Each structure stands twice: as structure tokens, then as C-alpha cells.
mmCIF file of C-alpha atoms in Angstrom:
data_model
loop_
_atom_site.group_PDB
_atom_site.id
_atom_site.type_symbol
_atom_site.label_atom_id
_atom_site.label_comp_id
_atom_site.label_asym_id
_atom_site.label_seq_id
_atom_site.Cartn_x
_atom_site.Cartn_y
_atom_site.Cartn_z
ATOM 1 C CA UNK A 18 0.000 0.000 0.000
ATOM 2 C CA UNK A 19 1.482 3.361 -1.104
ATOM 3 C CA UNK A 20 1.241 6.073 2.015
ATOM 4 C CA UNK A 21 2.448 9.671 2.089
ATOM 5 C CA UNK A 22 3.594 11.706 4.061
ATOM 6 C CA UNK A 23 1.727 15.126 4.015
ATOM 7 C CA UNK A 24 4.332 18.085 4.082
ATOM 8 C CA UNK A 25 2.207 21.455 5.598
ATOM 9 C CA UNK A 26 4.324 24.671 4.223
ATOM 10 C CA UNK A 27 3.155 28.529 5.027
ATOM 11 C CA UNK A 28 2.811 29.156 1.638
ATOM 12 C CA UNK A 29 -0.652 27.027 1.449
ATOM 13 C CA UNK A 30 -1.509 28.506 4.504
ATOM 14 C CA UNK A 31 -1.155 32.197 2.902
ATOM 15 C CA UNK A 32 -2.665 30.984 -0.165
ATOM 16 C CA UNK A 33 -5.859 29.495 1.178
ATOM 17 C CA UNK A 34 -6.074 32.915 3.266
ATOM 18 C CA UNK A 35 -6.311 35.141 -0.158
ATOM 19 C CA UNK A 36 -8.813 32.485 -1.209
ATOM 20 C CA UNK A 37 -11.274 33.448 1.697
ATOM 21 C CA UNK A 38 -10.673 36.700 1.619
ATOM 22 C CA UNK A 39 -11.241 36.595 -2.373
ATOM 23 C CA UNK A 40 -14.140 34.919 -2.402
ATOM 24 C CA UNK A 41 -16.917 36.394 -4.762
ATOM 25 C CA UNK A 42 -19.221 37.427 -2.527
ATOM 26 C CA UNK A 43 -21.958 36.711 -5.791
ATOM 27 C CA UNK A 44 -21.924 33.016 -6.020
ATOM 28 C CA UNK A 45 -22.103 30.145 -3.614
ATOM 29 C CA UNK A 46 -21.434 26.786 -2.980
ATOM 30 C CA UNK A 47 -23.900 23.831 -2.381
ATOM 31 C CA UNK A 48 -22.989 19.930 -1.740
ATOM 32 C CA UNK A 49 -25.758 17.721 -3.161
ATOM 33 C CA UNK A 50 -27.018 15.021 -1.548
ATOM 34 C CA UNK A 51 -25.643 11.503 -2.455
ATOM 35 C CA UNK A 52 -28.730 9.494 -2.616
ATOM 36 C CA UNK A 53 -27.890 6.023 -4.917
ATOM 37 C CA UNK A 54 -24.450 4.699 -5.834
ATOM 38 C CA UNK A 55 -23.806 1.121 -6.911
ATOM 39 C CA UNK A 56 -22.030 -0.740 -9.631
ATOM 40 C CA UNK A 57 -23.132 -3.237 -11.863
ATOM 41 C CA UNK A 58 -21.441 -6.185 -13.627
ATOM 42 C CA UNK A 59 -21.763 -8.159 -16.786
ATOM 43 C CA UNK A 60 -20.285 -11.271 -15.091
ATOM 44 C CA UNK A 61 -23.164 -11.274 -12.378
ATOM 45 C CA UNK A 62 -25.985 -9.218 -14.187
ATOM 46 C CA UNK A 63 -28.390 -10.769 -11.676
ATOM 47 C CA UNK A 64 -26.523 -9.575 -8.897
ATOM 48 C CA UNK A 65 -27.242 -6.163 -7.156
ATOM 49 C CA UNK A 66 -23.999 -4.718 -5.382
ATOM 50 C CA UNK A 67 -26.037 -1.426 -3.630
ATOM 51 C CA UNK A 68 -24.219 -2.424 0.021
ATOM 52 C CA UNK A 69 -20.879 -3.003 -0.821
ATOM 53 C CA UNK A 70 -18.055 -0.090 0.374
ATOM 54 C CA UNK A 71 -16.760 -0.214 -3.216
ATOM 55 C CA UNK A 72 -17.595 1.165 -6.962
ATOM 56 C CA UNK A 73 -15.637 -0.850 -8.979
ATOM 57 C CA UNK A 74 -14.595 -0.027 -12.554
ATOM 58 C CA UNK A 75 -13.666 -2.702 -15.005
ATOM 59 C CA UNK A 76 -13.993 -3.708 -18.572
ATOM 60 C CA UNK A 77 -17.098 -5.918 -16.865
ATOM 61 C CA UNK A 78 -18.574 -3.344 -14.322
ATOM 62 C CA UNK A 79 -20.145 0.271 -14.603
ATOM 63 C CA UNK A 80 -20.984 2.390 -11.649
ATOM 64 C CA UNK A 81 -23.918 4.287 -11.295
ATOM 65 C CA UNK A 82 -24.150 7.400 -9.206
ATOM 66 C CA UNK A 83 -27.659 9.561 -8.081
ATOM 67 C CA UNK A 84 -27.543 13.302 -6.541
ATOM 68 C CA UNK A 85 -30.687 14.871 -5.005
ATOM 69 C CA UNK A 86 -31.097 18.759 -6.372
ATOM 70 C CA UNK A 87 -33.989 19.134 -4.670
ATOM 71 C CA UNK A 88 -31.915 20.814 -1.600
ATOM 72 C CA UNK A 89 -30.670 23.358 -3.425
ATOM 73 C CA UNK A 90 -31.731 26.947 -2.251
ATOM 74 C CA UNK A 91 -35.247 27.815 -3.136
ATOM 75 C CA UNK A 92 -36.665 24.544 -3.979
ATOM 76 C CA UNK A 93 -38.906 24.556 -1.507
ATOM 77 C CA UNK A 94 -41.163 27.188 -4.361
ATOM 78 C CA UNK A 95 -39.352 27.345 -7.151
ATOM 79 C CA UNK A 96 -35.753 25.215 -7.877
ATOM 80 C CA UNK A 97 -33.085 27.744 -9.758
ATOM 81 C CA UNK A 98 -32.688 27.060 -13.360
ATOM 82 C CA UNK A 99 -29.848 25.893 -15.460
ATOM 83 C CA UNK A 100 -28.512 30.111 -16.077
ATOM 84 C CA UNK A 101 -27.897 30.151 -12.000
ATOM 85 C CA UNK A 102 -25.116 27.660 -12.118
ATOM 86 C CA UNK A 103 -21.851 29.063 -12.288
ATOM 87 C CA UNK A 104 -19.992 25.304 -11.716
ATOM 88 C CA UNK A 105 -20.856 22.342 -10.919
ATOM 89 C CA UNK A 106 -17.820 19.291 -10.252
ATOM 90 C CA UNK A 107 -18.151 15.665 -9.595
ATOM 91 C CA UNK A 108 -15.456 14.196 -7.281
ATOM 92 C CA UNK A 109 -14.882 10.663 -6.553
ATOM 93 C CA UNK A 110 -11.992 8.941 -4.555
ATOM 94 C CA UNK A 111 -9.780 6.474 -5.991
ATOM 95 C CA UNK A 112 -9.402 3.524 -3.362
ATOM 96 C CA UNK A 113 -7.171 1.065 -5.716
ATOM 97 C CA UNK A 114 -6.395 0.745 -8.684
ATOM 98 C CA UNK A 115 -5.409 -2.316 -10.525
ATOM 99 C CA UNK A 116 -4.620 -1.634 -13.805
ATOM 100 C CA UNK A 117 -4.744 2.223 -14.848
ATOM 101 C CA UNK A 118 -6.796 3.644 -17.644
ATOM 102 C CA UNK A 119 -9.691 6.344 -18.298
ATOM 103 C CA UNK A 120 -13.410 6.586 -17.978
ATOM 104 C CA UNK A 121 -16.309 8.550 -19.606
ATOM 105 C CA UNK A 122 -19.297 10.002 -17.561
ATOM 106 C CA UNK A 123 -22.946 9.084 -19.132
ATOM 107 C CA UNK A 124 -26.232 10.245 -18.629
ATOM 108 C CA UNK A 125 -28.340 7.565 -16.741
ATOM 109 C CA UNK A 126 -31.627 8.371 -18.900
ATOM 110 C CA UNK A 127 -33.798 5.669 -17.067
ATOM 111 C CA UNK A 128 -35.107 4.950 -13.322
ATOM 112 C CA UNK A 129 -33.317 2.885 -11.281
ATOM 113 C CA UNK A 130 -32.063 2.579 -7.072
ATOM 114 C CA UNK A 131 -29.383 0.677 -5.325
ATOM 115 C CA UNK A 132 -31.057 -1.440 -3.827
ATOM 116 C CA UNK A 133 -32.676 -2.946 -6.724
ATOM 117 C CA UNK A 134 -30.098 -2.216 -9.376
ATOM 118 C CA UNK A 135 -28.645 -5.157 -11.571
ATOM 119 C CA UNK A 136 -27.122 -5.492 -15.282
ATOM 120 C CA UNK A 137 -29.635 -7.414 -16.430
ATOM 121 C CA UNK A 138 -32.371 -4.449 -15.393
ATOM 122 C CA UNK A 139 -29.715 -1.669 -16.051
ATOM 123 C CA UNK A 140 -31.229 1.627 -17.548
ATOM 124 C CA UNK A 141 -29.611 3.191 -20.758
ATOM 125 C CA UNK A 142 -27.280 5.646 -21.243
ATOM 126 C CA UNK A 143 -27.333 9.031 -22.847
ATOM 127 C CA UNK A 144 -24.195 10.154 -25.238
ATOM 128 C CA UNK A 145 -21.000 11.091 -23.752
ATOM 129 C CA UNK A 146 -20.856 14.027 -21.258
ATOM 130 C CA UNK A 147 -16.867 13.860 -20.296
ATOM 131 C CA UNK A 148 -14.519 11.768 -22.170
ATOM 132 C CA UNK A 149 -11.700 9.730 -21.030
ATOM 133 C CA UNK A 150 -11.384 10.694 -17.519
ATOM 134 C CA UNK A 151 -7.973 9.499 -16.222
ATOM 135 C CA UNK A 152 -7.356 7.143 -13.186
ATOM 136 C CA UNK A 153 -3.865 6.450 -12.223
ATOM 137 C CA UNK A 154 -2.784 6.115 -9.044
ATOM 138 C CA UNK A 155 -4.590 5.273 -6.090
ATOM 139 C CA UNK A 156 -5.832 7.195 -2.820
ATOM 140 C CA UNK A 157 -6.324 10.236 -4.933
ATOM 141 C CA UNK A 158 -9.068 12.006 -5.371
ATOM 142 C CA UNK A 159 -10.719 12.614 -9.458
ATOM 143 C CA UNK A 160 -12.772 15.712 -9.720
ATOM 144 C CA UNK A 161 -15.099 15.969 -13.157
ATOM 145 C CA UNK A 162 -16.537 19.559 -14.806
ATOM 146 C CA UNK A 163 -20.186 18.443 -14.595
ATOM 147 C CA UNK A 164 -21.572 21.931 -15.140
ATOM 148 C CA UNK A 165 -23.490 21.375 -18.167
ATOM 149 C CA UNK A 166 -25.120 17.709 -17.067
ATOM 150 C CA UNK A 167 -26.427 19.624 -13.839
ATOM 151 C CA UNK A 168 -27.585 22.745 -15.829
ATOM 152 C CA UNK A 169 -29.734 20.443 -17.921
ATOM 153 C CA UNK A 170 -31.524 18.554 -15.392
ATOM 154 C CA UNK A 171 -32.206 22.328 -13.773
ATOM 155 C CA UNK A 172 -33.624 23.045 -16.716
ATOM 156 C CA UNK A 173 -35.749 20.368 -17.114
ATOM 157 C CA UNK A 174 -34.237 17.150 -18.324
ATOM 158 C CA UNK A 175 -34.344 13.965 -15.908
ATOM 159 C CA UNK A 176 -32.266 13.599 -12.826
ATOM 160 C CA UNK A 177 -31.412 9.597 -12.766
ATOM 161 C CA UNK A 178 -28.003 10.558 -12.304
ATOM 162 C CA UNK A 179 -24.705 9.491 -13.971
ATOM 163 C CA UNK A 180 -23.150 6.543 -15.221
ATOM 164 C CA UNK A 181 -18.960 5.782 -15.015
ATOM 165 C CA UNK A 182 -17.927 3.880 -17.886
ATOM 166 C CA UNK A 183 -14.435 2.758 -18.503
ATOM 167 C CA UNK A 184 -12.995 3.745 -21.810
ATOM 168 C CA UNK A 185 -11.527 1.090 -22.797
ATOM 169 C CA UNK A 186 -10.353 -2.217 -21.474
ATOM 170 C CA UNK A 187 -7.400 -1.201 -19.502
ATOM 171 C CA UNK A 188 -8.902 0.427 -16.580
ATOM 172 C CA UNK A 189 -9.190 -1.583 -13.504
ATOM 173 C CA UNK A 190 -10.149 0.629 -10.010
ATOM 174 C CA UNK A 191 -11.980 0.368 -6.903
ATOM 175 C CA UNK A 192 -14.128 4.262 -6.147
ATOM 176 C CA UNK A 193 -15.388 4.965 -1.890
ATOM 177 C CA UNK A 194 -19.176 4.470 -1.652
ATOM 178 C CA UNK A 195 -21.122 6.037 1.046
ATOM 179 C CA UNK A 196 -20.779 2.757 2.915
ATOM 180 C CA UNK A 197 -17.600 2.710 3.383
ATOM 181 C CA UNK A 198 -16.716 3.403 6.930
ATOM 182 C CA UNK A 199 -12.584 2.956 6.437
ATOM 183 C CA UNK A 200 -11.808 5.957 4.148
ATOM 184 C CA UNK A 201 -15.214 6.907 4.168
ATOM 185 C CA UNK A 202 -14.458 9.215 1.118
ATOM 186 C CA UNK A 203 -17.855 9.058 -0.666
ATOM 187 C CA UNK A 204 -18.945 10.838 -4.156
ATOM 188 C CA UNK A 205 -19.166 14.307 -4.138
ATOM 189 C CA UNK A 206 -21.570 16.544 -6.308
ATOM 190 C CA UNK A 207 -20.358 20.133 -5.490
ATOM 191 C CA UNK A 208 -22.690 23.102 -7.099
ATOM 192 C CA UNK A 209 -21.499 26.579 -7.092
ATOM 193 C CA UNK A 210 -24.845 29.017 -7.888
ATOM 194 C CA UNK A 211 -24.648 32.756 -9.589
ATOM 195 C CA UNK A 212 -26.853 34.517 -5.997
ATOM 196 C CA UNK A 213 -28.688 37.648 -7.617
ATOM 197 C CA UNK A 214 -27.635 40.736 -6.874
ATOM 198 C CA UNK A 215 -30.043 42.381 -3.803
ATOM 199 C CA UNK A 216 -32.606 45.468 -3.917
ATOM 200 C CA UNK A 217 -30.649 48.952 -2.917
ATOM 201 C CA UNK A 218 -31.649 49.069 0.705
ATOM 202 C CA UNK A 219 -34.260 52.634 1.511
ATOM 203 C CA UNK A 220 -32.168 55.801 2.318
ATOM 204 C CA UNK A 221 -32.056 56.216 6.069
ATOM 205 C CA UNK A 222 -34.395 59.450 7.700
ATOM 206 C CA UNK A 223 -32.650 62.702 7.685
ATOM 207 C CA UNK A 224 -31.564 63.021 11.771
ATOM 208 C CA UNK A 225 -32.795 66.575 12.932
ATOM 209 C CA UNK A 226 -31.049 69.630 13.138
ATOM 210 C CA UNK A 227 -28.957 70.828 16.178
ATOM 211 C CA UNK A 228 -29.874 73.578 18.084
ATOM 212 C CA UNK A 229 -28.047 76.833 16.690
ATOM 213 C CA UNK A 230 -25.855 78.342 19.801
ATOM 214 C CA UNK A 231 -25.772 81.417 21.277
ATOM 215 C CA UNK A 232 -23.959 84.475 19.584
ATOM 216 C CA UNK A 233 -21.406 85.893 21.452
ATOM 217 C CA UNK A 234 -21.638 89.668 22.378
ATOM 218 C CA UNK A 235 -19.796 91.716 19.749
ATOM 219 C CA UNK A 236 -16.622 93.103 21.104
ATOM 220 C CA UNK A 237 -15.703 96.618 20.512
ATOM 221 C CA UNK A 238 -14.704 98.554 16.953
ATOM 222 C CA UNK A 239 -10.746 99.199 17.271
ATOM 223 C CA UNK A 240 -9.539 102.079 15.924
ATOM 224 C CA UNK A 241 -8.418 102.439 12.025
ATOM 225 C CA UNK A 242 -4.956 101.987 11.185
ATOM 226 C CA UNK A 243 -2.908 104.089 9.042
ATOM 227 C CA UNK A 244 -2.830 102.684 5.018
ATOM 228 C CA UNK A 245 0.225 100.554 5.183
ATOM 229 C CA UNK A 246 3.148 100.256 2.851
ATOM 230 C CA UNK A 247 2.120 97.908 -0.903
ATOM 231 C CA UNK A 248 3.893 94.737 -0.362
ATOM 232 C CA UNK A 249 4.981 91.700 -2.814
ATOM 233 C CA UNK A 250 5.806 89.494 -0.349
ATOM 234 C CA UNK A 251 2.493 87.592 0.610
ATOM 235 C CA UNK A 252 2.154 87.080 4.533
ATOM 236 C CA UNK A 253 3.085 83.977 6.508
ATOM 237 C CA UNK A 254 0.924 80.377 6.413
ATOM 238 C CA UNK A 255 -1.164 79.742 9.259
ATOM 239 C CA UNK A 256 -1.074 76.978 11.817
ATOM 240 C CA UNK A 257 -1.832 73.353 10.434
ATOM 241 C CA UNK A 258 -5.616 72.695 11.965
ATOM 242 C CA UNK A 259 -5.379 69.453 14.132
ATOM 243 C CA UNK A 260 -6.115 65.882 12.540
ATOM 244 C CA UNK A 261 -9.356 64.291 12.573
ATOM 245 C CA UNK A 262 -10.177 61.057 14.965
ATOM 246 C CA UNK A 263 -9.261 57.986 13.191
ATOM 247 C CA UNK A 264 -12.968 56.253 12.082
ATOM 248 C CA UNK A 265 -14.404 52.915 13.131
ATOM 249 C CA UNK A 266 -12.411 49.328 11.557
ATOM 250 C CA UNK A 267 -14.709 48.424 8.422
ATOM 251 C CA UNK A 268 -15.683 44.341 8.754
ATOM 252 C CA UNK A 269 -13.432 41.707 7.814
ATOM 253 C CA UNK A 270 -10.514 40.158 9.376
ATOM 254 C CA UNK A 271 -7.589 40.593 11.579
ATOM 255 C CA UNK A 272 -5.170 39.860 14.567
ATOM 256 C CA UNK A 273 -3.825 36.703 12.620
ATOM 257 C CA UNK A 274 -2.157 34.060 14.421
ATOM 258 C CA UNK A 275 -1.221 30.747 13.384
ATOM 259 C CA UNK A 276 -1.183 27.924 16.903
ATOM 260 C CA UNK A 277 0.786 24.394 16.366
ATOM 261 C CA UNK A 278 -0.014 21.464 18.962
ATOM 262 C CA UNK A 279 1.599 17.843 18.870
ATOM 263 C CA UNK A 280 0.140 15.154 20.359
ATOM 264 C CA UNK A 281 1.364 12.737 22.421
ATOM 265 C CA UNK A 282 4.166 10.418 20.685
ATOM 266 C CA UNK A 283 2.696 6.910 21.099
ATOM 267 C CA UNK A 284 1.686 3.544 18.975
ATOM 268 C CA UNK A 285 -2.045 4.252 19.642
ATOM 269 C CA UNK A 286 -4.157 3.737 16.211
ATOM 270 C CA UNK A 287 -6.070 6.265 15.468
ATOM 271 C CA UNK A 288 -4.922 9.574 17.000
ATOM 272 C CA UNK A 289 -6.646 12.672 17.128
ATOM 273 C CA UNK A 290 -5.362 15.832 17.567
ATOM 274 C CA UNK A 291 -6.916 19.440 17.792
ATOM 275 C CA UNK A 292 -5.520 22.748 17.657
ATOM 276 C CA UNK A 293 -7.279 25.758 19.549
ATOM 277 C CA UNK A 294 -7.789 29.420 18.599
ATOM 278 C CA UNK A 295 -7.305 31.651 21.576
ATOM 279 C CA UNK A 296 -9.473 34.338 23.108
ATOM 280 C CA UNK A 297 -13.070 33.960 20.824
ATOM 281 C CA UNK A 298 -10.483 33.929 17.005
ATOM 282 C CA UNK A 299 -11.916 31.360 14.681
ATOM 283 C CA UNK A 300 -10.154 28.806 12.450
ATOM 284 C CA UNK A 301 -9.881 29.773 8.692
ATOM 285 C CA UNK A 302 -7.879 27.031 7.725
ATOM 286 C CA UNK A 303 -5.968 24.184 9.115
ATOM 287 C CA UNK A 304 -3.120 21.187 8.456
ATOM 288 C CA UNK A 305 -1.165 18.967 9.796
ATOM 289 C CA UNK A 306 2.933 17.223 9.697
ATOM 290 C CA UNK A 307 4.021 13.544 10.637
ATOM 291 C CA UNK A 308 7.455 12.049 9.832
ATOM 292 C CA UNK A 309 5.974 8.603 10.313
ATOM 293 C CA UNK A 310 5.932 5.956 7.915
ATOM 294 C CA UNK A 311 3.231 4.179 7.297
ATOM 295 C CA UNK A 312 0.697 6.774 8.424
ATOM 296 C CA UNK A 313 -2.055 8.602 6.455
ATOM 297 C CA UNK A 314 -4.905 11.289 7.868
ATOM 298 C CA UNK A 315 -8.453 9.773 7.971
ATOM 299 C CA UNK A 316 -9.848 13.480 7.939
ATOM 300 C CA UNK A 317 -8.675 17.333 8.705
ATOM 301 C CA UNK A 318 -11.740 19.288 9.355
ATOM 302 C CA UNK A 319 -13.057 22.531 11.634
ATOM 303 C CA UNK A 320 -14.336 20.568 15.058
ATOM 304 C CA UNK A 321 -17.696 21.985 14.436
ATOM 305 C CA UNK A 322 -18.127 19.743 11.551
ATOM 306 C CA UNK A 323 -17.703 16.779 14.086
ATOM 307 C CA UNK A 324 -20.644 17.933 15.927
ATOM 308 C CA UNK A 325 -22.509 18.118 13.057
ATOM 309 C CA UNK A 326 -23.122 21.339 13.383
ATOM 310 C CA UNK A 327 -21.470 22.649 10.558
ATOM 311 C CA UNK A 328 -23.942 23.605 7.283
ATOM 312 C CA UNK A 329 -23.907 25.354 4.299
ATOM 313 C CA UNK A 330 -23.208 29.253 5.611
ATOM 314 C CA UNK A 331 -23.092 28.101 9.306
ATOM 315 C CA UNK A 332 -20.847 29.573 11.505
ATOM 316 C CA UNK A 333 -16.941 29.103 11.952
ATOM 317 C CA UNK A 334 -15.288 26.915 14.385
ATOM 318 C CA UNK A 335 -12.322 28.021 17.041
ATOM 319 C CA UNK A 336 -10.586 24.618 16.569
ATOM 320 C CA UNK A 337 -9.453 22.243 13.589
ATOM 321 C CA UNK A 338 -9.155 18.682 14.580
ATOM 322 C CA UNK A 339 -7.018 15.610 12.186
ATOM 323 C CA UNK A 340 -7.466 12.327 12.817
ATOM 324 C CA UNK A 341 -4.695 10.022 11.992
ATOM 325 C CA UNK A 342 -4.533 6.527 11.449
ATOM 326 C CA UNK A 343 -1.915 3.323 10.695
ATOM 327 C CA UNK A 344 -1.867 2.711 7.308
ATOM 328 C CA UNK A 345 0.123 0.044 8.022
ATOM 329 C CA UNK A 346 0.582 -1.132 11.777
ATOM 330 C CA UNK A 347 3.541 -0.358 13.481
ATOM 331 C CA UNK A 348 4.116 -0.540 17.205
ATOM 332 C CA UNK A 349 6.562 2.557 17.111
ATOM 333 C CA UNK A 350 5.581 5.676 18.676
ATOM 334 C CA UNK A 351 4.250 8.149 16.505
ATOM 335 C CA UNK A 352 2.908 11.896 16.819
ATOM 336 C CA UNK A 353 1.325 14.438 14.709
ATOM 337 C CA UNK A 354 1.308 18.007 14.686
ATOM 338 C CA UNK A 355 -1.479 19.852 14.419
ATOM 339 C CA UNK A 356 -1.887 23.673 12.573
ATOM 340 C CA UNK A 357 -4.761 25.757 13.205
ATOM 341 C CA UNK A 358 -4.528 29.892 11.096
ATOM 342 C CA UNK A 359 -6.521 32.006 12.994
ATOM 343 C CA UNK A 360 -8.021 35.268 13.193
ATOM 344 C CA UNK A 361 -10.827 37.778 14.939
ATOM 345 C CA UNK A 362 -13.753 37.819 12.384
ATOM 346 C CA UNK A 363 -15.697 40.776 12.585
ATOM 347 C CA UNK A 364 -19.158 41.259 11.999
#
């Protein structure tokens, strides 16, 4: 089993800072639901494989894969259309791979569920969406431009979802489903959506006047001077006025700090570690370092999204947690370090 070991450098860090702070405040991004995947196979085509932790790709199997789009933002009236998606990727995760090679993404243009699903009963396929997709190495993860496939069913066309078909006979790969609970890396349908552009908010009342003060009393006339002397020389520049107060911070972020916590060196399998923003900062971004052979993160994620309380535009976390785990077991002691960037988010 190939394992690597992940190598954190500042530069990401500072990169995936510009990103946030880049972000197009027009669009946004939506995960769609992963309702059906399975795999079929011409040597078993009265076989249905919907609870296995695998999608396996062969010269004798397809995989099928089925996204709900009924979550997306305003579906609960009226679903966006086809003109409000700005992206839209499909990412799988390569668990093995046999023999490498390429796939295409299909159409499914029929009904069908995993739990029912066989190659005898298998649906048809529309034309070719993406062509020759390439697999080659495994634990890596294959992302797919999708954008026009989702824009379609938006628009109209049938959702049954997509079909992987190798291209050719080389390919030979295992793909995560969502019941795999050892990588647990299942197929992702990631949306980005065009948001339109809000009403000018109503101008603000017109805060009364302040009371005009008193006028001083008017001192006396002094007497007229004598005409002076015509001069050329223009007089000397008065006193700078004083500087204005500074105004109020405008919203964004600030007071950046980046913490770093290792966990205890040990043979335990698996490890997690967390990494804690002080004083009410929030995580932006996190990573982690291990020298050890041999040993591979499970997941890196804002602790939040352990609770499950993490959703689409939900709030930010004050901790980023990795979980570790032997690739291949080892009873040397091991430890991770843990990097959390953060910063005070203002309103």
C-alpha cells in the first residue's frame, strides 16, 4: 500500500487565506445530496452490489451514481434554473487501482435505485458528457466539470443521475461508496450558484437639526490703522488645523495568528489531535505534519463539523481537529502536529 507523508508549508496557509478573503461574494457553494451509488457487472448481471463499500470499474462493471437537487436553495417554491449555475464538479476517490486507464461520464436516462439495481435491469445511457477521464494512481481524489449535465436537469431534463464507464479495457479501479466506513471518502456533487444581486436598501431618515448656539456679544470697533506700505511678499501660512479622529475598523478580518499542537508520541491507532484558537479567534484554515511511515490522515476538518453542526453558511469553528490513522501497523511511537490559522472575524 502506497502512504504519504503530508508536508504542511506557510505558503498554502497564505494561499488558502487570499482564497477566503477573495471569495466572490456573488456566487455560492452547495454539496448535493448523495442518494444512490452502486455498480453493476456483466459477469453477475443478476446480482445487485447497492451495500458493498466499493464502486468498482472494469472492462465488466459500470458504476452508477444519483444526486438529489432538490436541496438546493429555493426549492422549496421554485428550484433555480440551469442560467444560476456558475460550476458544478463531480469528485470521486480512488481507493485502488489495478490496472490504470480512463473513464467517460454518461447520462443515466432511465429509473433505477441501489437497492434494486442489476445489469440485467440496467437503464440506458445518454451520449457522452466527459470523455476519457484518467485514473492512475490510487488514494487520490478525481474531480469531473459536470456543469453542463447539472444545468440540464435544472432546466428540465431527468435527474437519474450518472453513469462511469471505462474507456476502454485497460482500466481496472476500486471508487469509496457512502458505505464505506474505512476511508469513508464518498462521491461528491459540489454546485457553485450565480446569488442575484439584492434590492438597494431605503435611504435612512434625515436626523434633525442641532440647536443653533448662542452668539457671542460683539466686542468693541478698534480704531483704524494708518494705510500701510504695498507689499509683494504675501504674509506667513497659518497653523496646520489638528487631525481628525481615526474612524471605526470596516468588517473583515484581523489579529492573525497561526497555533501548532503535537500530540502525544505513542503507537495508539487512530490519534486525534486538535488545535485551539485563543481568546473567541476562529479557524480559517488548518493542516497537519508527521514524519511517520506508514501513516495517512483519515480526515482534517473545523471541530464543528464533528458535531454536526457545521452547514452550508453556518458559523466558523475556534478549533481544527485531524485524525490520523496506521496505514500500516507499526508498534513505534508516533505523533502528529497539528496547525490551526486564525483570526478575529468581525461582523
Amino acid at each position: 500500500m502506497r502512504t504519504r507523508a503530508p508536508d504542511l508549508r506557510w505558503s498554502r496557509i497564505v494561499l488558502l487565506l487570499a482564497a477566503v478573503i477573495l471569495l466572490p461574494n456573488s456566487s455560492f457553494a452547495i454539496l448535493a445530496p448523495l442518494t444512490d451509488d452502486t455498480y453493476t457487472s456483466s459477469s453477475s448481471p443478476a446480482s445487485n452490489f447497492g451495500g458493498e463499500s466499493v464502486l468498482r470499474l472494469s472492462a465488466t462493471t459500470t458504476t452508477f451514481l444519483k444526486f438529489d437537487l432538490t436541496t438546493l436553495p429555493g426549492c422549496a417554491a421554485t428550484c433555480p434554473t440551469g442560467s444560476d449555475v456558475a460550476k458544478a464538479s463531480l469528485t470521486v476517490f480512488v481507493n485502488k487501482v489495478n490496472a490504470p486507464g480512463s473513464f467517460d461520464v454518461k447520462p443515466v436516462t432511465g429509473a433505477w435505485a441501489e437497492g434494486t439495481l442489476t445489469q440485467a435491469a440496467a437503464p440506458a445511457l445518454g451520449a457522452v458528457e466527459v470523455a476519457a477521464v484518467p485514473v492512475g494512481a490510487p488514494w487520490e481524489f478525481v474531480t469531473v466539470d459536470v456543469t453542463g449535465l447539472v444545468q440540464d436537469w435544472l432546466d428540465g431534463a431527468p435527474n437519474q443521475g450518472v453513469a462511469l464507464v471505462p474507456n476502454g479495457a485497460g482500466l481496472s479501479a476500486r471508487l469509496d461508496s457512502k458505505e464505506n466506513r474505512i476511508t469513508s471518502h464518498q462521491a461528491v456533487l459540489d454546485i457553485v450558484l450565480v446569488g442575484p444581486e439584492g434590492p438597494t436598501g431605503p435611504t435612512g431618515a434625515t436626523g434633525a437639526t442641532g440647536p443653533t448656539g448662542a452668539t457671542g456679544a460683539t466686542g468693541a470697533t478698534g480704531a483704524t490703522g494708518g494705510i500701510g506700505p504695498a507689499s509683494l511678499v504675501p504674509g506667513p501660512t497659518g497653523p496646520t488645523g489638528p487631525t481628525g479622529a481615526t474612524g471605526a475598523t470596516g468588517p473583515g478580518l484581523s489579529s492573525f495568528e497561526i497555533r501548532v499542537v503535537t500530540g502525544v508520541a505513542n503507537s495508539d491507532s487512530p490519534k486525534s489531535v486538535a488545535a485551539t484558537c485563543p481568546g473567541g479567534k476562529k479557524a480559517l484554515a488548518g493542516g497537519y505534519f508527521t514524519g511517520a511511515p506508514g501513516v495517512a490522515a483519515v480526515r482534517s476538518f473545523p471541530q464543528n463539523f464533528l458535531s454536526g453542526a457545521v452547514t452550508n453558511g453556518g458559523g466558523l469553528s475556534d478549533s481544527w481537529t485531524v485524525l490520523m490513522e496506521e496505514m500500516v501497523a507499526t508498534a513505534a511511537p508516533w505523533d502528529v502536529t497539528v496547525y490551526v490559522l486564525c483570526a478575529t472575524v468581525s461582523p
